[in-house]
Amino acid sequence: MQEFDYIVVGAGSAGCVLADRLSASGKYTVLVLEAGGSDRRFWIKVPIGYGRTFYDETVNWKFETEPDAGLGGRRGYWPRGRVVGGSSSINALVYCRGLPDDFDDWREAGNPGWGWEDVRAAFERSETLHDEDGRRGSGPLHVANVAREIHPLSRHYIAASREMGLPVTRDFNGPQPEGVGFYWITTHRGLRCSAADAFLRPALARRNCRLVKNALVRRVLFSGRKAVGVEYEAGGEVRRARAGREVVLSAGAINSPKILQLSGIGPGALLRGHGIDVVHDNPGVGGNLQDHLAVSYFYKAREPTLNNVLNPWTGKIRAGLRYILTRRGPLSISVNQCGGFVRSSPAAPRPDLQLYFNPLTYTTAPEGKRPLMNPDPYPGFILSFQPCRPSSRGRIDIRSPDPHTAPAIEPNSLSSNQDIETVIAGGRFMRRMANTEAMRALISEEIPPLLQPMTDEEIVEDFRARSGSVFHPVGTCGMGPRERGNVVDATLSVYGVEGLRVVDASIFPNITSGNTNAPTIMVGQKGADMILAAAERGR
């Protein structure tokens, strides 16, 4: 059995940060265990390639939910990265910190040190921002303003937003995050900048940090109530590694609660039913599951869109050559080009909708495909919305003691009246946007199902029938006071045991208003601060 000071389970958005920070001083040895393989793949590095990795089982866990009553009994598809870099290697690249109120709510939920003013420095430590005015920051994660590559169709979206009286912001991560504008993305010189690129590779250049790929963690090992290592499978054999200081789970909102339950931490009755010895009975493990749901409305356009560029073979070839020669053009960015954080009505106390505008459609795509490089053969675009802060809560629980078996995911979508009201408000909002002069001048035809004639009840019915995850699962190892049923305290230490922390999106008390990659990286930074502080105190 090899021994390391720290064992980090998962080389995803937070785990890569931990690998870098914990190994930086040279004082401590770090083992990183990743269930997936190498991220050195063409379609991972090319930004638009996330359409290819979306269903690729070689880099993707390809989770499915249980039938969800709130979505008409449908099963949801939840892709998550099973590859070095985790979901930061296969996501749509959008970088949004979230809104200040999101983190102030974390603090008010009983987590000192997690308010907006507390976490802002952790965001800034990660970032180097690139825009037309130059470069700001010195962090290893490159975030780019790609406004010059945005399709010209976006001018209609901005014009429609101005007609509606919406504020326009230059940077959702700047001093005015509310409003509409262009999304910044995690790219550098036309290539994806994942957490592995930014944080893990510098760590692996040090002699005190080791990565084991294709390593499936079976359980955390305990001596009494102290975590002392992990058991994992790699190279066709079961291995063990010992942690002299701490074990840190950074396996994500689905796999971190799964590993805790397999290790004896979770709902006692569930664990005993699977023949697992209970180390600490905590029903909160796997609970508090939250996710963003979005619905899209499709339109044919009166002027060329990305469909016209990428559907014909000649256009694909031109775009490919341009990318190879210049690292620019439509292959260098996400198709989630515009959007924003808006209030569905002036009475809303804070932004309650996140918007997306995509200058392409792929309504003719076969099931199981996301052909961003092969869109519809006519000019088209998409308007989408997601409620920012859903109040519904679901669960994730193991189905068996076999670590190869995917857990049961029960989203419990639209189970609150508040969420249904936000869906109605969102549908009405999108209808108002489509009815602006700017959009009417652009739209040649609305592609069914038609939003315009829908009643409020039909808006909800359509949302139940067609909405899907935006792939932001969080909260299943919730951070907060023990007496409220949480899993970790404000230092991310797991209640009921010693030497074990969870540092990833599963600790979010509430989901942030936007995309979750940026705040997960921030959690990695804060977690590293706390782990290193504990080491300095001699713990």
XYZ file of C-alpha atoms in Angstrom:
539
model
C 0.000 0.000 0.000
C 1.423 3.355 -1.074
C 1.040 6.331 1.233
C 0.406 9.959 0.304
C -0.420 12.978 2.410
C -3.592 13.638 0.433
C -5.735 11.481 -1.814
C -8.033 13.394 -4.167
C -10.805 11.346 -5.741
C -11.705 12.842 -9.119
C -9.691 14.927 -11.592
C -12.583 17.227 -12.441
C -13.120 20.950 -12.029
C -12.451 21.022 -8.272
C -10.089 18.047 -8.076
C -7.655 19.587 -10.550
C -7.515 22.758 -8.459
C -6.797 20.698 -5.351
C -4.011 18.796 -7.100
C -2.342 22.076 -8.003
C -2.760 23.866 -4.707
C -1.939 20.941 -2.391
C 1.232 20.061 -4.280
C 2.465 23.616 -4.958
C 4.644 24.028 -1.854
C 6.381 20.698 -2.310
C 5.669 19.834 1.334
C 2.918 17.317 0.672
C 2.455 14.307 -1.589
C -0.797 14.079 -3.538
C -2.460 11.159 -5.296
C -5.248 11.966 -7.763
C -7.537 9.120 -8.815
C -9.602 9.613 -11.978
C -12.161 7.080 -13.203
C -11.739 8.168 -16.822
C -8.892 8.262 -19.264
C -6.839 10.874 -21.085
C -8.336 14.151 -22.259
C -5.824 14.496 -25.101
C -8.500 14.137 -27.769
C -9.221 16.340 -30.767
C -12.924 16.803 -30.033
C -12.172 17.795 -26.435
C -9.656 20.457 -27.438
C -11.790 21.949 -30.258
C -14.458 24.070 -28.541
C -17.412 23.074 -30.720
C -16.408 19.436 -30.236
C -18.600 19.167 -27.145
C -21.354 18.184 -29.539
C -19.342 15.026 -30.271
C -18.488 14.179 -26.655
C -22.092 14.699 -25.518
C -22.928 11.018 -26.084
C -19.407 9.555 -26.174
C -19.224 6.789 -23.576
C -15.415 6.791 -23.700
C -15.340 10.189 -21.947
C -18.839 10.445 -20.503
C -20.675 8.698 -17.665
C -23.942 9.070 -19.648
C -26.152 8.955 -16.550
C -29.924 8.612 -16.799
C -32.442 9.626 -14.171
C -35.337 7.606 -12.890
C -38.697 8.366 -14.555
C -39.485 11.911 -13.418
C -43.151 12.532 -12.617
C -42.657 16.278 -12.934
C -41.534 15.787 -16.528
C -44.355 13.481 -17.559
C -42.548 10.326 -16.473
C -39.610 10.900 -18.812
C -36.070 9.832 -17.988
C -33.512 12.646 -18.135
C -30.111 12.326 -19.768
C -27.296 13.659 -17.567
C -23.881 13.618 -19.253
C -20.936 14.003 -16.885
C -17.246 13.911 -17.689
C -15.530 10.566 -17.169
C -12.162 11.828 -18.342
C -9.230 13.848 -17.054
C -10.666 17.334 -16.479
C -14.099 15.919 -15.661
C -17.052 17.853 -17.002
C -14.790 20.849 -17.700
C -13.465 18.749 -20.600
C -16.861 18.110 -22.205
C -19.032 21.078 -21.225
C -20.233 23.977 -23.396
C -17.439 26.218 -22.009
C -19.631 29.023 -20.597
C -17.970 30.702 -17.618
C -20.345 32.440 -15.195
C -19.496 32.933 -11.553
C -23.129 33.289 -10.539
C -24.874 36.245 -8.942
C -23.741 37.793 -5.645
C -27.019 36.876 -3.928
C -26.361 33.200 -4.626
C -23.348 33.182 -2.328
C -24.821 35.527 0.249
C -27.543 32.896 0.558
C -24.853 30.275 1.216
C -23.572 32.400 4.081
C -27.070 33.008 5.451
C -27.703 29.245 5.397
C -25.134 28.955 8.196
C -21.852 28.922 6.282
C -19.549 31.718 7.483
C -16.874 32.650 4.987
C -18.970 31.774 1.919
C -20.699 35.100 1.157
C -20.025 36.955 -2.094
C -17.300 39.167 -0.637
C -15.663 36.053 0.823
C -15.617 33.992 -2.391
C -14.795 36.708 -4.901
C -11.055 36.492 -4.229
C -11.169 32.716 -4.817
C -12.712 33.302 -8.247
C -10.125 35.929 -9.098
C -7.244 33.670 -8.035
C -8.157 31.228 -10.808
C -8.772 33.637 -13.676
C -6.904 35.280 -16.495
C -9.465 37.222 -18.509
C -8.918 38.075 -22.159
C -10.990 40.698 -23.958
C -10.608 43.439 -26.528
C -8.970 45.696 -23.930
C -6.249 43.176 -23.187
C -5.532 40.764 -20.376
C -6.567 40.955 -16.720
C -5.586 38.696 -13.878
C -2.841 36.123 -13.568
C -4.665 32.893 -12.783
C -4.080 29.675 -14.721
C -7.640 29.423 -16.095
C -8.058 31.395 -19.311
C -11.483 32.942 -19.887
C -12.091 34.692 -23.192
C -14.456 37.360 -24.424
C -15.118 36.037 -27.936
C -17.494 38.795 -29.028
C -15.635 39.234 -32.308
C -16.509 35.640 -33.253
C -20.200 35.903 -32.330
C -22.541 35.393 -35.274
C -24.004 38.687 -36.610
C -27.509 37.345 -35.959
C -26.920 38.312 -32.342
C -27.638 41.952 -33.144
C -31.351 41.057 -33.360
C -31.228 39.468 -29.918
C -29.572 42.510 -28.371
C -32.004 44.833 -30.153
C -34.982 42.798 -28.908
C -33.616 42.922 -25.355
C -33.247 46.697 -25.541
C -36.845 46.972 -26.778
C -37.928 45.100 -23.665
C -35.996 47.528 -21.478
C -33.468 44.911 -20.359
C -30.040 46.104 -19.261
C -27.113 45.125 -21.479
C -23.910 44.027 -19.754
C -20.441 43.578 -21.172
C -19.397 40.916 -18.687
C -21.599 38.619 -16.595
C -18.659 38.252 -14.197
C -18.096 41.996 -13.922
C -19.597 44.640 -11.669
C -22.962 44.469 -13.503
C -23.818 40.775 -13.927
C -27.527 41.348 -14.463
C -28.657 41.849 -18.043
C -28.087 40.383 -21.492
C -24.871 40.111 -23.451
C -22.279 37.694 -24.823
C -21.082 34.708 -22.827
C -17.385 34.453 -21.988
C -15.913 30.980 -22.395
C -12.979 28.923 -21.111
C -10.750 28.962 -24.175
C -7.194 30.091 -24.883
C -5.925 30.751 -28.374
C -8.876 28.934 -29.853
C -8.551 25.764 -27.727
C -10.572 24.594 -24.736
C -8.960 25.518 -21.428
C -10.233 22.842 -19.052
C -9.448 22.474 -15.363
C -6.888 19.848 -16.383
C -5.153 22.298 -18.701
C -5.197 25.092 -16.140
C -4.447 23.306 -12.881
C -3.641 19.608 -13.188
C -0.838 19.699 -15.747
C 1.253 22.161 -13.710
C 0.716 19.901 -10.676
C 1.824 16.781 -12.546
C 5.074 18.499 -13.480
C 5.979 18.252 -9.789
C 7.467 15.073 -8.356
C 5.076 15.099 -5.386
C 1.835 14.782 -7.417
C 0.722 11.578 -9.101
C -2.315 10.887 -11.300
C -3.774 7.424 -11.806
C -6.234 7.280 -14.714
C -8.989 4.688 -15.211
C -9.109 4.255 -11.437
C -12.582 3.507 -10.063
C -12.798 4.220 -6.341
C -14.741 1.510 -4.527
C -14.824 3.022 -1.043
C -13.079 5.143 1.546
C -11.165 3.137 4.151
C -11.611 3.897 7.849
C -9.808 3.145 11.067
C -12.656 3.611 13.493
C -14.147 6.911 12.355
C -11.011 8.286 10.754
C -10.569 8.116 6.985
C -7.164 6.581 6.314
C -7.232 5.793 2.604
C -9.205 4.469 -0.340
C -9.769 1.210 -2.164
C -9.879 1.434 -5.935
C -9.720 -0.614 -9.120
C -7.081 0.042 -11.753
C -5.267 -2.117 -14.268
C -7.614 -5.032 -13.619
C -6.846 -5.289 -9.911
C -8.063 -3.923 -6.605
C -5.562 -1.589 -4.954
C -5.371 0.435 -1.775
C -3.707 3.751 -1.043
C -3.180 5.315 2.357
C -3.718 9.004 3.181
C -1.510 10.330 5.935
C -3.508 13.513 6.275
C -6.861 13.576 4.451
C -9.027 11.932 1.808
C -10.867 14.450 -0.366
C -13.829 13.477 -2.535
C -14.087 15.604 -5.673
C -16.042 13.122 -7.764
C -18.985 15.428 -8.444
C -22.599 15.744 -7.365
C -23.467 12.231 -8.545
C -20.396 10.196 -7.635
C -19.353 11.850 -4.367
C -22.567 10.878 -2.509
C -22.357 7.443 -4.159
C -18.836 6.905 -2.778
C -19.880 8.135 0.670
C -22.782 5.683 0.745
C -20.596 2.799 -0.489
C -18.204 3.717 2.338
C -20.864 3.530 5.050
C -21.858 7.201 5.304
C -25.466 7.878 4.381
C -29.035 6.810 5.205
C -28.595 3.912 7.633
C -31.565 1.859 6.450
C -30.457 2.139 2.814
C -26.904 1.079 3.598
C -27.915 -1.839 5.801
C -30.311 -2.977 3.089
C -27.319 -3.303 0.769
C -25.202 -5.080 3.367
C -22.933 -2.081 3.980
C -21.652 -1.476 7.509
C -22.812 1.936 8.725
C -19.970 4.224 9.749
C -22.201 7.266 10.161
C -25.967 7.401 9.635
C -26.774 10.630 7.774
C -29.938 10.717 5.628
C -28.704 13.966 4.081
C -26.114 12.164 1.941
C -27.589 12.143 -1.573
C -30.356 14.580 -0.707
C -30.773 18.259 -1.610
C -30.255 17.441 -5.330
C -30.789 20.493 -7.546
C -30.393 21.119 -11.260
C -31.306 23.651 -13.915
C -33.998 22.756 -16.438
C -34.333 24.654 -19.707
C -36.712 24.634 -22.649
C -35.972 25.848 -26.169
C -38.171 27.451 -28.802
C -37.149 27.083 -32.432
C -37.542 29.562 -35.283
C -36.744 29.788 -38.977
C -34.934 33.011 -39.855
C -35.162 35.490 -42.705
C -31.369 35.803 -42.907
C -28.438 33.391 -42.774
C -27.542 31.711 -39.485
C -24.856 29.226 -38.487
C -27.012 26.620 -40.221
C -26.027 28.176 -43.532
C -22.358 28.057 -42.575
C -22.125 24.533 -41.134
C -24.784 22.514 -42.961
C -23.233 22.400 -46.461
C -19.995 20.440 -46.869
C -18.343 23.436 -48.457
C -19.133 25.482 -45.348
C -17.779 22.770 -43.039
C -14.553 22.660 -45.033
C -14.164 26.459 -44.970
C -14.847 26.599 -41.230
C -12.418 23.751 -40.610
C -9.661 25.335 -42.665
C -10.201 28.676 -40.969
C -9.928 27.029 -37.572
C -6.804 25.068 -38.443
C -5.072 28.130 -39.903
C -6.218 30.831 -37.447
C -7.919 29.128 -34.434
C -10.881 31.386 -35.138
C -14.370 31.075 -36.553
C -17.417 29.039 -35.444
C -15.358 26.006 -34.406
C -13.478 28.132 -31.860
C -16.489 29.029 -29.694
C -19.611 27.630 -28.084
C -22.989 27.795 -29.798
C -24.343 29.300 -26.556
C -23.318 32.732 -27.746
C -25.715 35.204 -26.147
C -27.954 35.197 -23.135
C -28.166 36.732 -19.738
C -29.694 36.962 -16.299
C -33.007 38.802 -16.266
C -36.096 39.368 -14.157
C -39.215 37.815 -15.627
C -41.111 40.906 -14.490
C -40.219 44.204 -12.819
C -41.697 42.826 -9.599
C -39.151 40.005 -9.367
C -36.770 40.741 -6.447
C -33.732 39.471 -8.395
C -32.980 37.818 -11.737
C -35.005 34.615 -11.935
C -34.326 33.544 -15.540
C -31.158 32.704 -17.435
C -31.475 33.121 -21.209
C -29.698 31.550 -24.171
C -29.660 32.571 -27.822
C -28.147 30.102 -30.291
C -27.779 31.048 -33.979
C -28.419 27.495 -35.184
C -30.952 24.663 -34.923
C -30.717 20.886 -35.161
C -34.384 19.821 -34.993
C -33.804 17.116 -37.621
C -31.099 15.399 -35.573
C -31.536 11.648 -34.948
C -32.019 10.508 -31.364
C -28.743 10.169 -29.487
C -26.966 12.780 -31.581
C -26.097 16.438 -30.958
C -24.796 17.415 -34.392
C -23.508 20.937 -33.857
C -21.432 20.479 -37.019
C -24.461 19.256 -38.993
C -27.375 21.598 -38.244
C -30.711 21.915 -40.060
C -30.682 22.651 -43.811
C -32.493 25.980 -43.405
C -31.607 29.186 -41.510
C -32.792 28.897 -37.940
C -32.115 29.916 -34.330
C -33.092 29.033 -30.775
C -34.433 31.051 -27.847
C -34.179 29.300 -24.460
C -34.755 29.994 -20.800
C -34.066 28.247 -17.517
C -35.332 29.198 -14.055
C -32.276 30.413 -12.130
C -33.002 29.131 -8.649
C -35.373 26.131 -8.673
C -36.737 25.188 -5.264
C -37.483 21.520 -6.042
C -35.194 18.995 -4.383
C -34.351 15.439 -5.427
C -32.118 12.551 -4.304
C -29.301 10.291 -5.436
C -28.895 6.863 -3.830
C -26.932 3.717 -4.572
C -28.840 0.809 -6.127
C -26.390 -1.855 -4.983
C -23.065 -2.284 -3.171
C -21.400 -2.820 -6.568
C -19.337 0.336 -7.342
C -19.816 -0.284 -11.079
C -23.578 0.244 -10.801
C -24.836 3.754 -11.503
C -26.859 5.300 -8.671
C -30.558 6.033 -8.833
C -31.085 9.706 -9.714
C -34.480 11.139 -8.760
C -34.632 14.837 -9.741
C -38.193 15.416 -8.422
C -38.548 18.217 -10.983
C -41.251 20.898 -10.762
C -42.408 19.613 -7.387
C -42.962 23.106 -5.985
C -45.542 25.716 -6.895
C -42.756 28.317 -7.005
C -41.016 26.431 -9.805
C -44.232 26.115 -11.801
C -44.890 29.844 -11.459
C -41.372 30.601 -12.692
C -41.913 28.350 -15.710
C -45.086 30.266 -16.575
C -43.289 33.586 -16.130
C -40.445 32.328 -18.329
C -42.776 31.245 -21.120
C -44.552 34.601 -21.054
C -41.193 36.374 -21.105
C -39.975 34.453 -24.154
C -43.239 35.192 -25.945
C -42.768 38.906 -25.313
C -39.255 38.684 -26.686
C -40.416 36.880 -29.828
C -43.036 39.607 -30.325
C -40.580 42.509 -30.307
C -40.079 44.356 -33.575
C -36.482 43.144 -33.752
C -37.503 39.497 -33.507
C -40.521 39.796 -35.777
C -38.198 41.199 -38.430
C -35.978 38.137 -38.048
C -38.511 35.317 -37.656
C -39.912 33.883 -40.868
C -41.668 30.979 -39.185
C -42.104 29.529 -35.711
C -41.253 25.825 -35.585
C -43.804 23.778 -33.578
C -44.673 23.505 -30.800
C -45.865 27.095 -31.088
C -45.352 29.291 -28.031
C -47.490 32.180 -29.217
C -50.963 30.635 -28.693
C -50.100 28.737 -25.477
C -52.099 29.347 -22.312
C -50.299 29.320 -18.979
C -51.346 25.699 -18.480
C -50.015 24.794 -21.919
C -46.698 26.536 -21.194
C -46.267 24.263 -18.172
C -47.443 21.193 -20.082
C -44.962 21.927 -22.871
C -42.170 22.484 -20.332
C -42.931 19.136 -18.705
C -42.904 17.442 -22.120
C -39.777 19.004 -23.643
C -37.510 20.592 -21.055
C -34.230 18.982 -20.164
C -31.312 19.300 -17.825
C -28.710 21.978 -18.483
C -26.338 19.570 -16.743
C -25.770 21.485 -13.515
C -26.434 18.888 -10.767
C -25.380 20.141 -7.335
C -26.144 19.915 -3.630
C -26.049 16.193 -2.784
C -23.459 16.590 -0.014
C -24.864 19.872 1.188
C -22.819 22.340 3.247
C -24.378 23.800 6.373
C -25.169 23.248 10.042
C -25.325 19.630 11.153
C -28.703 20.011 12.833
C -30.284 20.908 9.490
C -29.367 17.566 7.966
C -26.325 18.687 6.018
C -23.358 16.511 5.082
C -20.344 18.830 5.433
C -19.600 21.832 7.593
C -18.352 25.209 6.390
C -14.798 23.788 6.156
C -16.148 21.012 3.873
C -15.346 18.349 6.480
C -17.789 15.417 6.512
C -19.885 15.230 9.678
C -19.448 12.196 11.897
C -15.942 11.202 10.757
C -12.406 12.607 10.662
C -9.932 13.116 7.858
C -12.543 13.258 5.086
C -13.800 16.221 3.070
C -15.975 16.760 0.030
C -14.820 19.510 -2.319
C -16.964 19.803 -5.439
C -20.401 20.957 -6.637
C -22.157 18.525 -4.333
C -21.541 20.871 -1.377
C -23.580 23.775 -2.852
C -26.305 24.665 -0.314
C -28.350 26.124 -3.184
C -27.715 26.081 -6.893
C -26.141 29.209 -8.322
C -28.138 31.215 -10.839
C -25.999 30.280 -13.840
C -23.552 27.729 -15.177
C -21.863 25.765 -12.413
C -18.322 25.166 -13.707
C -16.933 28.488 -12.454
C -18.325 28.195 -8.899
C -17.111 24.580 -8.706
C -13.580 25.761 -9.491
C -14.035 28.413 -6.804
C -15.046 25.692 -4.322
C -11.802 23.927 -5.208
C -9.851 27.070 -4.329
C -11.687 27.589 -1.038
C -11.348 23.927 -0.150
C -7.615 24.038 -0.781
C -7.313 27.089 1.470
C -9.010 25.212 4.306
C -7.043 21.996 3.867
C -3.726 23.849 3.811
C -4.716 25.965 6.813
C -5.498 22.784 8.755
C -2.106 21.341 7.793
C -0.344 24.477 9.005
C -2.173 24.185 12.317
C -0.695 20.705 12.642
C -3.900 18.756 12.198
